[in-house]
Each structure stands twice: as C-alpha cells, then as structure tokens.
mmCIF file of C-alpha atoms in Angstrom:
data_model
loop_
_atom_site.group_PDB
_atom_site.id
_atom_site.type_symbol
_atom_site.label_atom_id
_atom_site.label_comp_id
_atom_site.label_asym_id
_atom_site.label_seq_id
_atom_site.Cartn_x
_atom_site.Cartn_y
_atom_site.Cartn_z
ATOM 1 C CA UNK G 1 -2.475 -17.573 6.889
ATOM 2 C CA UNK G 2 0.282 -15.027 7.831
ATOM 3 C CA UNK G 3 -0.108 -12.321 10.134
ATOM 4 C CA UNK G 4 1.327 -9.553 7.472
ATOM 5 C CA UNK G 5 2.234 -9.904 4.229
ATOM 6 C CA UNK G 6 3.881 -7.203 2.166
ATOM 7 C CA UNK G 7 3.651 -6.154 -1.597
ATOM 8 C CA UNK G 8 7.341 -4.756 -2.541
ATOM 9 C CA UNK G 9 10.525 -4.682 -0.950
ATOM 10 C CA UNK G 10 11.772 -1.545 -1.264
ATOM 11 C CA UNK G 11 13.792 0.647 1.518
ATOM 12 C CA UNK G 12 10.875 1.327 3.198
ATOM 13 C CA UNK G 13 9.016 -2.182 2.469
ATOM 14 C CA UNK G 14 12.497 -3.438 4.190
ATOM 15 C CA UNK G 15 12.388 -1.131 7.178
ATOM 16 C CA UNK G 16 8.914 -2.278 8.327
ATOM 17 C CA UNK G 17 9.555 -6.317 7.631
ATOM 18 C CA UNK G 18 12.863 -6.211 10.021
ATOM 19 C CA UNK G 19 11.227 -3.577 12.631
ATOM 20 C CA UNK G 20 8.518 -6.576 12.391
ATOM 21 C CA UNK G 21 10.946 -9.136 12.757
ATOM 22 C CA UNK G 22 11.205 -7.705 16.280
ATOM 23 C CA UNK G 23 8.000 -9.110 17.448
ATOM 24 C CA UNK G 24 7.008 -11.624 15.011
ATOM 25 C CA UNK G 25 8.145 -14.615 13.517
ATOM 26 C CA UNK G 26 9.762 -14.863 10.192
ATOM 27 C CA UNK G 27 7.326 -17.719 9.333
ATOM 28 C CA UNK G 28 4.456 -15.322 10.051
ATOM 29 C CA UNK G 29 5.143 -12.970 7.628
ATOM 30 C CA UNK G 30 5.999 -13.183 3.481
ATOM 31 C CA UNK G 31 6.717 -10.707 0.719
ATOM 32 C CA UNK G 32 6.620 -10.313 -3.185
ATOM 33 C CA UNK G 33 8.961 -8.033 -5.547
ATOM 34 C CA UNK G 34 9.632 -8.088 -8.806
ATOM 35 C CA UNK G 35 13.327 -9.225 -8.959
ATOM 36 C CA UNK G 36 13.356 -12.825 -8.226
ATOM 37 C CA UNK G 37 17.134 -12.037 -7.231
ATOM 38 C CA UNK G 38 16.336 -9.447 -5.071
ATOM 39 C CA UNK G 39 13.614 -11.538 -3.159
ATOM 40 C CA UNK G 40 15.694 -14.845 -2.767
ATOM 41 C CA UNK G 41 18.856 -12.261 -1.261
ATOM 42 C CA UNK G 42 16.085 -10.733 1.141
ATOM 43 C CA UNK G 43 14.226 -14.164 2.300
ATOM 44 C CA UNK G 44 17.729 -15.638 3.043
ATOM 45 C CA UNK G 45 18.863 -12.460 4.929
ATOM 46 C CA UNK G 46 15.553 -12.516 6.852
ATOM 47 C CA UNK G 47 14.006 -15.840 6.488
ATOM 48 C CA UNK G 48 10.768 -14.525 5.249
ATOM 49 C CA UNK G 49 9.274 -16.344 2.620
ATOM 50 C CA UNK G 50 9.577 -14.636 -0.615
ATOM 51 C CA UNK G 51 6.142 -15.272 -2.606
ATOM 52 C CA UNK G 52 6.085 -16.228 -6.487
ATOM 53 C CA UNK G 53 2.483 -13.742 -7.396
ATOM 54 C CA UNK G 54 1.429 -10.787 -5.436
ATOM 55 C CA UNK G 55 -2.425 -12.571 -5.433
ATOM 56 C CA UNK G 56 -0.751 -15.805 -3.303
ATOM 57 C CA UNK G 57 0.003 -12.371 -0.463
ATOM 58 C CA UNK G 58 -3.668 -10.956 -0.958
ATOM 59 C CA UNK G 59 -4.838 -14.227 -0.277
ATOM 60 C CA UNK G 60 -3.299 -15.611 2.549
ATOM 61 C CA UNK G 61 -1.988 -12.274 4.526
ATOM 62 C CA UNK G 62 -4.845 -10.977 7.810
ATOM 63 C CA UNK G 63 -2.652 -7.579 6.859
ATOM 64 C CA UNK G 64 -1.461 -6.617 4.215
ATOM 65 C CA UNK G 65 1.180 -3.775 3.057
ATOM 66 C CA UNK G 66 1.246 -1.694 -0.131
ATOM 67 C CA UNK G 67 4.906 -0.845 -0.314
ATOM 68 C CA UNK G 68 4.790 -0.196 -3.955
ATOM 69 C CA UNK G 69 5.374 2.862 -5.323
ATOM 70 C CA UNK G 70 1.964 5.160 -6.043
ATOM 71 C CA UNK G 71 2.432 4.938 -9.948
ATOM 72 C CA UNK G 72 2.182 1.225 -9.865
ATOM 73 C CA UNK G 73 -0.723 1.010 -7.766
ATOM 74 C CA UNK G 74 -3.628 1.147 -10.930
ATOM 75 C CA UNK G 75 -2.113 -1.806 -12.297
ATOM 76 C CA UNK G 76 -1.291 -3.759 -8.917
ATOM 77 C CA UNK G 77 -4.799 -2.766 -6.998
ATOM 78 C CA UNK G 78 -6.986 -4.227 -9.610
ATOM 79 C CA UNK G 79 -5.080 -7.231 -9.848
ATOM 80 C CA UNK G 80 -5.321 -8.170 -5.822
ATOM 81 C CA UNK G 81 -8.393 -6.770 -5.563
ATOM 82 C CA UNK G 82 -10.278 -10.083 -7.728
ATOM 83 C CA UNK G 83 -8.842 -11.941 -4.935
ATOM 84 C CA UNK G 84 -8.842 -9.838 -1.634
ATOM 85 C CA UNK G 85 -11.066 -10.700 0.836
ATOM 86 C CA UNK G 86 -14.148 -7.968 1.555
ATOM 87 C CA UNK G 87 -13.033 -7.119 4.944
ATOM 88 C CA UNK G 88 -9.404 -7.405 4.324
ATOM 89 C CA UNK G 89 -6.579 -5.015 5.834
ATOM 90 C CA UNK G 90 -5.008 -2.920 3.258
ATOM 91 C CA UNK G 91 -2.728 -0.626 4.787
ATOM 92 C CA UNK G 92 -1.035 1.709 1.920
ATOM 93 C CA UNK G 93 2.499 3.753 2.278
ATOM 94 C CA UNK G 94 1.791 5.792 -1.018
ATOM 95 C CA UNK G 95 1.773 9.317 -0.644
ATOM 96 C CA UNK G 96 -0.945 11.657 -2.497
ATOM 97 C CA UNK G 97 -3.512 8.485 -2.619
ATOM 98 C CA UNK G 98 -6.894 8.829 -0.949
ATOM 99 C CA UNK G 99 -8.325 5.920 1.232
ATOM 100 C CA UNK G 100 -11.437 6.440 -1.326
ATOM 101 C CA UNK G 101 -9.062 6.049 -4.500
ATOM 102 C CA UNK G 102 -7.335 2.537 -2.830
ATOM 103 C CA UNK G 103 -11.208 1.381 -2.234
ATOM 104 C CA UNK G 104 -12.118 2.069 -5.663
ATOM 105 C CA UNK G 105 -9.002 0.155 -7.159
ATOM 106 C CA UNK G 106 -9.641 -2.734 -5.405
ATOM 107 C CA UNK G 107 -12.842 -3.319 -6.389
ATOM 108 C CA UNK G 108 -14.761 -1.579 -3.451
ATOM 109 C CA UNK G 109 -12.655 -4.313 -0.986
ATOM 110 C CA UNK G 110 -10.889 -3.643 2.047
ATOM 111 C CA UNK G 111 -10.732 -1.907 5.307
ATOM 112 C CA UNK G 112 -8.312 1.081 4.087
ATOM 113 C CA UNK G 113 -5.178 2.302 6.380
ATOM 114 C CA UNK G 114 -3.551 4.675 4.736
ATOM 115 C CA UNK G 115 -0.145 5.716 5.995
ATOM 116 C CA UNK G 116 2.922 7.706 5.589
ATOM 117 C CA UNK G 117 6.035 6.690 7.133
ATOM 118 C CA UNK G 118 10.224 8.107 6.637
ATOM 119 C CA UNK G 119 13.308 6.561 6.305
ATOM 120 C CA UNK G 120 14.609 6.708 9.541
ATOM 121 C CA UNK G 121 12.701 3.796 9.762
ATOM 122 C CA UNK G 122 15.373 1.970 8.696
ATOM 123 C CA UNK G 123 17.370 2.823 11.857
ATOM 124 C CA UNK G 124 13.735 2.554 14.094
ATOM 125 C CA UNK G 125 13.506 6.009 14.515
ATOM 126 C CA UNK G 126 10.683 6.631 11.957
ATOM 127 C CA UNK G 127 7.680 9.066 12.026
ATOM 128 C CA UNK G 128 4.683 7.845 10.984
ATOM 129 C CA UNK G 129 1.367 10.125 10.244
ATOM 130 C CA UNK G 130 -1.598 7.070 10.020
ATOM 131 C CA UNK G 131 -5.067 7.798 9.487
ATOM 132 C CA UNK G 132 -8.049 5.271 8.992
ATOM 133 C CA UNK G 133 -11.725 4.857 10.273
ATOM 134 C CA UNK G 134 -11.212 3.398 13.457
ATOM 135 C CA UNK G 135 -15.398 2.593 13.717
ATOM 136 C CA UNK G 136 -14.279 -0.481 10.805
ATOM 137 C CA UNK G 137 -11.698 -1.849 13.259
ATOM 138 C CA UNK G 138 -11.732 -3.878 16.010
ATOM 139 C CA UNK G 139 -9.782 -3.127 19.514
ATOM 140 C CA UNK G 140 -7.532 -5.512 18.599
ATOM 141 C CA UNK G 141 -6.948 -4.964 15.051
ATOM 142 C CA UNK G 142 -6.317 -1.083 16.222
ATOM 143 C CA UNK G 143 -3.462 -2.444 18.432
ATOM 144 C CA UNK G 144 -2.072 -4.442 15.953
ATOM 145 C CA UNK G 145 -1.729 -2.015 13.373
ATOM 146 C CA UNK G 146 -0.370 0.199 16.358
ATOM 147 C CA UNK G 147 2.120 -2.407 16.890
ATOM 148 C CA UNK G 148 3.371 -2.359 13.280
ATOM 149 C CA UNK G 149 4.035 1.041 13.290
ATOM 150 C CA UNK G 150 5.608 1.376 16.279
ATOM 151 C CA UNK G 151 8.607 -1.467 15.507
ATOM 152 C CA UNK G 152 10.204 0.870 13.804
ATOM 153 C CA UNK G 153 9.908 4.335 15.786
ATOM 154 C CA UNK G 154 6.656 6.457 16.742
ATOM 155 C CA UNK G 155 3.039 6.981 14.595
ATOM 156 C CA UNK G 156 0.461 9.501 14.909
ATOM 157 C CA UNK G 157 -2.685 9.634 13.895
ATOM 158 C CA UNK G 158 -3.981 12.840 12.098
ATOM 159 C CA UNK G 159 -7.099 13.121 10.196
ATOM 160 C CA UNK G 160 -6.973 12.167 6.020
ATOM 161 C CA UNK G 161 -7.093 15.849 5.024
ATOM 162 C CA UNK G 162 -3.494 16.287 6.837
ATOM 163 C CA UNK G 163 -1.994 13.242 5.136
ATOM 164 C CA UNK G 164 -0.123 15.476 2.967
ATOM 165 C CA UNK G 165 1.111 17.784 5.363
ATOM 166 C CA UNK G 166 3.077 15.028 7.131
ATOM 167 C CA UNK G 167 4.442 14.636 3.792
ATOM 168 C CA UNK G 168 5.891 17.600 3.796
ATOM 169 C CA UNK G 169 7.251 17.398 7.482
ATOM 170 C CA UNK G 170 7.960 13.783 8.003
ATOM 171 C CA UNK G 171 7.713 11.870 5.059
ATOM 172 C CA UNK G 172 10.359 14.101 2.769
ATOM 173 C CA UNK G 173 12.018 16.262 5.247
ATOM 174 C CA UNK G 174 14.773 14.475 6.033
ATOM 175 C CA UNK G 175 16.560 15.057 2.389
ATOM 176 C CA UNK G 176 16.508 18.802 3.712
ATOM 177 C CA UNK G 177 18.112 17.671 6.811
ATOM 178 C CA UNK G 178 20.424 15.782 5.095
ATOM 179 C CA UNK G 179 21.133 18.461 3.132
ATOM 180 C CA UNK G 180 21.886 20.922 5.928
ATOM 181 C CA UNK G 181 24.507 18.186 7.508
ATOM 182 C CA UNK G 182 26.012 17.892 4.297
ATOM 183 C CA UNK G 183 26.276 22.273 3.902
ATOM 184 C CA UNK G 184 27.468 22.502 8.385
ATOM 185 C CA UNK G 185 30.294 20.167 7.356
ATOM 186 C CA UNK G 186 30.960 21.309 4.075
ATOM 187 C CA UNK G 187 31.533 24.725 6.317
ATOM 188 C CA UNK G 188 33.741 22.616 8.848
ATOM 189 C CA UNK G 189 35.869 21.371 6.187
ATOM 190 C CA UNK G 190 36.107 24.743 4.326
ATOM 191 C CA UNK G 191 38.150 26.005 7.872
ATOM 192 C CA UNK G 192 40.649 22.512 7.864
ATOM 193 C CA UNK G 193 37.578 19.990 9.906
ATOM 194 C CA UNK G 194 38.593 16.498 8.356
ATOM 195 C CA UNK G 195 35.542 15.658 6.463
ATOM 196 C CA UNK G 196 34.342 12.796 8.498
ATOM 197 C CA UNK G 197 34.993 14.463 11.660
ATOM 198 C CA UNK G 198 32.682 17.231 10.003
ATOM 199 C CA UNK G 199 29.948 14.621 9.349
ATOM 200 C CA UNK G 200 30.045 13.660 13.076
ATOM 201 C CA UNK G 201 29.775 17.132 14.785
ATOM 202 C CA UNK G 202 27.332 18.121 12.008
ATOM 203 C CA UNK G 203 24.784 15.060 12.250
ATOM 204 C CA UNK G 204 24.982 14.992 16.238
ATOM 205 C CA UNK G 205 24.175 18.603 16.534
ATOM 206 C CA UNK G 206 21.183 18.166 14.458
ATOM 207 C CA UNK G 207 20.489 14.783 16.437
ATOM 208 C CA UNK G 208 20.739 16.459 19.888
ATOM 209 C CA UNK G 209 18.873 19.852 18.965
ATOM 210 C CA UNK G 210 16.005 17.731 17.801
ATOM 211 C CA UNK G 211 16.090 15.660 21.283
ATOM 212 C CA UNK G 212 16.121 18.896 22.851
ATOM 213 C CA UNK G 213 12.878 20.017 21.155
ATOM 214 C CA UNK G 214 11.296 16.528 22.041
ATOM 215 C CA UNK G 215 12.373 16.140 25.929
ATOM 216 C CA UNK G 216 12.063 19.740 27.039
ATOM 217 C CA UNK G 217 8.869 20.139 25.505
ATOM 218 C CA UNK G 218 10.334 23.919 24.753
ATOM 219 C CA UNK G 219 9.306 26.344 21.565
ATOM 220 C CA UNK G 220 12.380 25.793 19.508
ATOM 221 C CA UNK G 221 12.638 29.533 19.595
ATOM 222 C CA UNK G 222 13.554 29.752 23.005
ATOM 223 C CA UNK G 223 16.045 26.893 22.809
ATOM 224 C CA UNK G 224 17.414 28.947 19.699
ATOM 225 C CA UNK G 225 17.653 32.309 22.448
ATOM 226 C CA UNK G 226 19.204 30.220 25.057
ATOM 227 C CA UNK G 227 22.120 29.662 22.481
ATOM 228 C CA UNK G 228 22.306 33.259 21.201
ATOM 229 C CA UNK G 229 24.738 35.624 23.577
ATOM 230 C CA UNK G 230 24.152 39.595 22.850
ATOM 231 C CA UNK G 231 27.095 40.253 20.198
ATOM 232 C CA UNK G 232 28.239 36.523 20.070
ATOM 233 C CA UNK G 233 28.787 34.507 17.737
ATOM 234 C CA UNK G 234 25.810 32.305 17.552
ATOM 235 C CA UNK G 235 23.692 35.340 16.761
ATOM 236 C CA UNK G 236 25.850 36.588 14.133
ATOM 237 C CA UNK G 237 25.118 33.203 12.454
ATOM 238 C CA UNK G 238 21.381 33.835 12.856
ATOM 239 C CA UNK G 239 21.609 36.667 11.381
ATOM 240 C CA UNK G 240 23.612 35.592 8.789
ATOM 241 C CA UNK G 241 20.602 32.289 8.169
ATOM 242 C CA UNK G 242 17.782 35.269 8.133
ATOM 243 C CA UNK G 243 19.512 37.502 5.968
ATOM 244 C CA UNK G 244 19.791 34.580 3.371
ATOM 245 C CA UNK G 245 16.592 33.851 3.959
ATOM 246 C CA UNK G 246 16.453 30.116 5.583
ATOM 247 C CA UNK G 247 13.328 29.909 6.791
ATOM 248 C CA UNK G 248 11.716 31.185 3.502
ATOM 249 C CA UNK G 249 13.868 28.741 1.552
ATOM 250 C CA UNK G 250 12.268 25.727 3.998
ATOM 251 C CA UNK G 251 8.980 26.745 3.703
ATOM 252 C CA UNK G 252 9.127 27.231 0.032
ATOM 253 C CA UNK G 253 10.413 23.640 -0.564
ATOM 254 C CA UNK G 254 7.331 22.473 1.411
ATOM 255 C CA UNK G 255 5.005 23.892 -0.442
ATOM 256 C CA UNK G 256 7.043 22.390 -3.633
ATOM 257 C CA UNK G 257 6.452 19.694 -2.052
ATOM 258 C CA UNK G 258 2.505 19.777 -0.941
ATOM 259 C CA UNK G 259 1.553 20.855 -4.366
ATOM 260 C CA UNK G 260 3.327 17.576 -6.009
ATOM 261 C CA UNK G 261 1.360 15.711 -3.387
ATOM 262 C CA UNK G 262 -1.889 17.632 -4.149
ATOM 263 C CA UNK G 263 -0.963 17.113 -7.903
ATOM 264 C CA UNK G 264 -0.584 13.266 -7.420
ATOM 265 C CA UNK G 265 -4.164 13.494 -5.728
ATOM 266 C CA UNK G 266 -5.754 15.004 -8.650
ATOM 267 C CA UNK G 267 -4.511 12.698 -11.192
ATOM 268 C CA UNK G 268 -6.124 9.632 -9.279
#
C-alpha cells in the first residue's frame, strides 16, 4: 500500500506530491496521468512511481488525490469507484463539486474531503479552504490530511456552503494579483523603471503589504491610512484607484467568478 496516491499531475497535482516529498518517502507515494511522457519525466525528477491505470492508485493508495480537472471527473469517478475501497479517502481539488456529487460518482464509496487549494503552492505558500465531516475520521487520519495540506503552505477549514467563496478569494485570486503586478510595473516602466526592476518593486510591495495584513493583525484600512499623508501623494493615488472604481472592478470579478462556480454546481 502507499500512503497517498494521486490521480493527475497537473501544476497543482505537482505542487502537493513535492510539498509531500518533504515528509514522506518517494516510495510511499505514486501517481497516474495521461501522457506516458509526461509521467516517466515526473517519476525520474521525483522518484515517485508513475502508475500504468488510475484503478492500480484506487487500489493500493490509504489516500487518495483527485487532481483532475472537474470536467473529467464523470468519466474518471465511476471508473475508480468499481474498485475503491468503502471507507476509502478521497480527497478532491475540483472546484464547484459537492462532497454529495463525488459520493454519488463513486458508487456511494468513500470518506469525501473536498478541498480547494492555489498555486502558490508551488512555491509552499498555498491557501487551502478544506472542508469534510470530521465525525467519519479518525484523530489520526484528521492529522494526516492536516499534514498534507500544510507541506505546501497553510489550510483552513470552512464549512461546504463556503467552498466557493474561497474560490473566489484563494483559489483564483491570484491571476488578479498577478494582474495588478503586471499594471504597477507596466506604470514603472511607462516613467523609464527597467522592466525587470519594475517586476521586483511591484511583486515585493504586494508581498510585504500582504505580510503586513497577516503579522499586525491590522484592518487593511488602517494600514492603507498609515500610508496616506494629507495632500501627498499616496492619497492622490487613492483617489485616483476610487475614482476608477477598483474596488468595484474586484468585487465584480468575484462574483464572475462565484456564479461560474455556482454554475459548475448546478450542472452536476
């Protein structure tokens, strides 16, 4: 048996087997994907076993991780499920699919975690939102999937119904971030920055403002204030971000993004 096998390899599949790779073997863990290239490059890079069928995994893994993507999962759920044990450990990273929906799939198997990480996992600083019924789990079994999470940055639990809220603030957030790095240096630049330079001052602004929020435990409104001189030029920016409307623009693209989520939901 392995201690965690996973079911696709992409980013974020990747991100958990190295943060993994921390704490556990690389003979206690194995992995399927569908490009046989792709698999041998990956179990050579990590020495994790790279499995020929995703029912060899189901069998043989005391955890095991749905990292493929939700529109796959009504052909790859129905499939495991014929061999998954009853009581198995299914712990699924697709977002808009209900704990209920995964049960169903498999053939009424499984203990369900259902999760939703972020790519700064790659880097172990991800976010995780988890939620499961913690009655179905023993203490250990709640420490280990603890443990899993926490190789590659921080989890939370939060209740099902909020699953899809951490979507929106977690799980696809950090294109907008991106996004706002990209448009501070594209500003730098615009007034003779060298572009990488740009990238640096941009991304570690970001960085420390969000470390600030985190270690001061402050409202980021009054961390915002303590930057803002009367007639200075900080709150001419502000000014500038509320006239344009900022904050509507970042709210709107999480709703966009909540009622893809709530979409995805339905069509289960």
């Amino acid at each position: 048996m392995y201690n965690v096998g996973f079911i696709g390899m992409g980013n974020m599949g990747t991100a958990i087997l190295k943060g993994l790779l921390k704490t556990y073997r690389p003979d206690q863990l194995v992995f399927t994907q569908p490009t046989e290239a792709k698999g041998k490059r990956i179990e050579a890079e990590t020495g994790v076993k790279y499995a020929a069928t995703n029912e060899e995994i189901a069998k043989n893994a005391e955890i095991l991780v749905l990292a493929v993507k939700p529109q796959f999962y009504n052909s790859v759920l129905p499939e495991i499920g014929e061999v998954l044990a009853k009581d198995a450990i299914v712990i699924s990273l697709a977002p808009g699919v209900t704990i209920d929906s995964i049960r169903e799939k498999l053939g009424g198997k499984g203990r369900i975690v259902r999760c939703m990480p972020n790519t700064p996992a790659m880097i172990g600083e991800g976010m995780t939102g988890v939620c499961y019924d913690e009655t179905l789990f023993s203490e250990k079994e709640r420490k280990d999937i603890q443990d899993i999470f926490e190789s590659f940055g921080e989890m939370q639990l939060v209740p099902e119904h909020l699953m899809d809220v951490v979507t929106c603030l977690s799980g696809s957030s950090p294109a907008y971030v991106y996004m706002f790095i990209e448009a501070l240096a594209d500003a730098g630049v615009k007034h003779g920055m060298p572009r990488a330079a740009a990238y640096k001052f941009a991304a570690k602004a970001v960085a420390g403002s969000a470390e600030m929020v985190l270690k001061t435990g402050k409202h980021p409104a009054e961390l915002k204030d303590n930057v803002c001189s009367p007639g200075g030029t900080t709150i001419a920016g502000v000014a500038a971000l509320e006239e344009y409307g900022l904050r509507n623009a970042v709210i709107k693209a999480s709703d966009a993004c909540y009622d893809v989520c709530t979409a995805m939901k339905d069509k289960k």
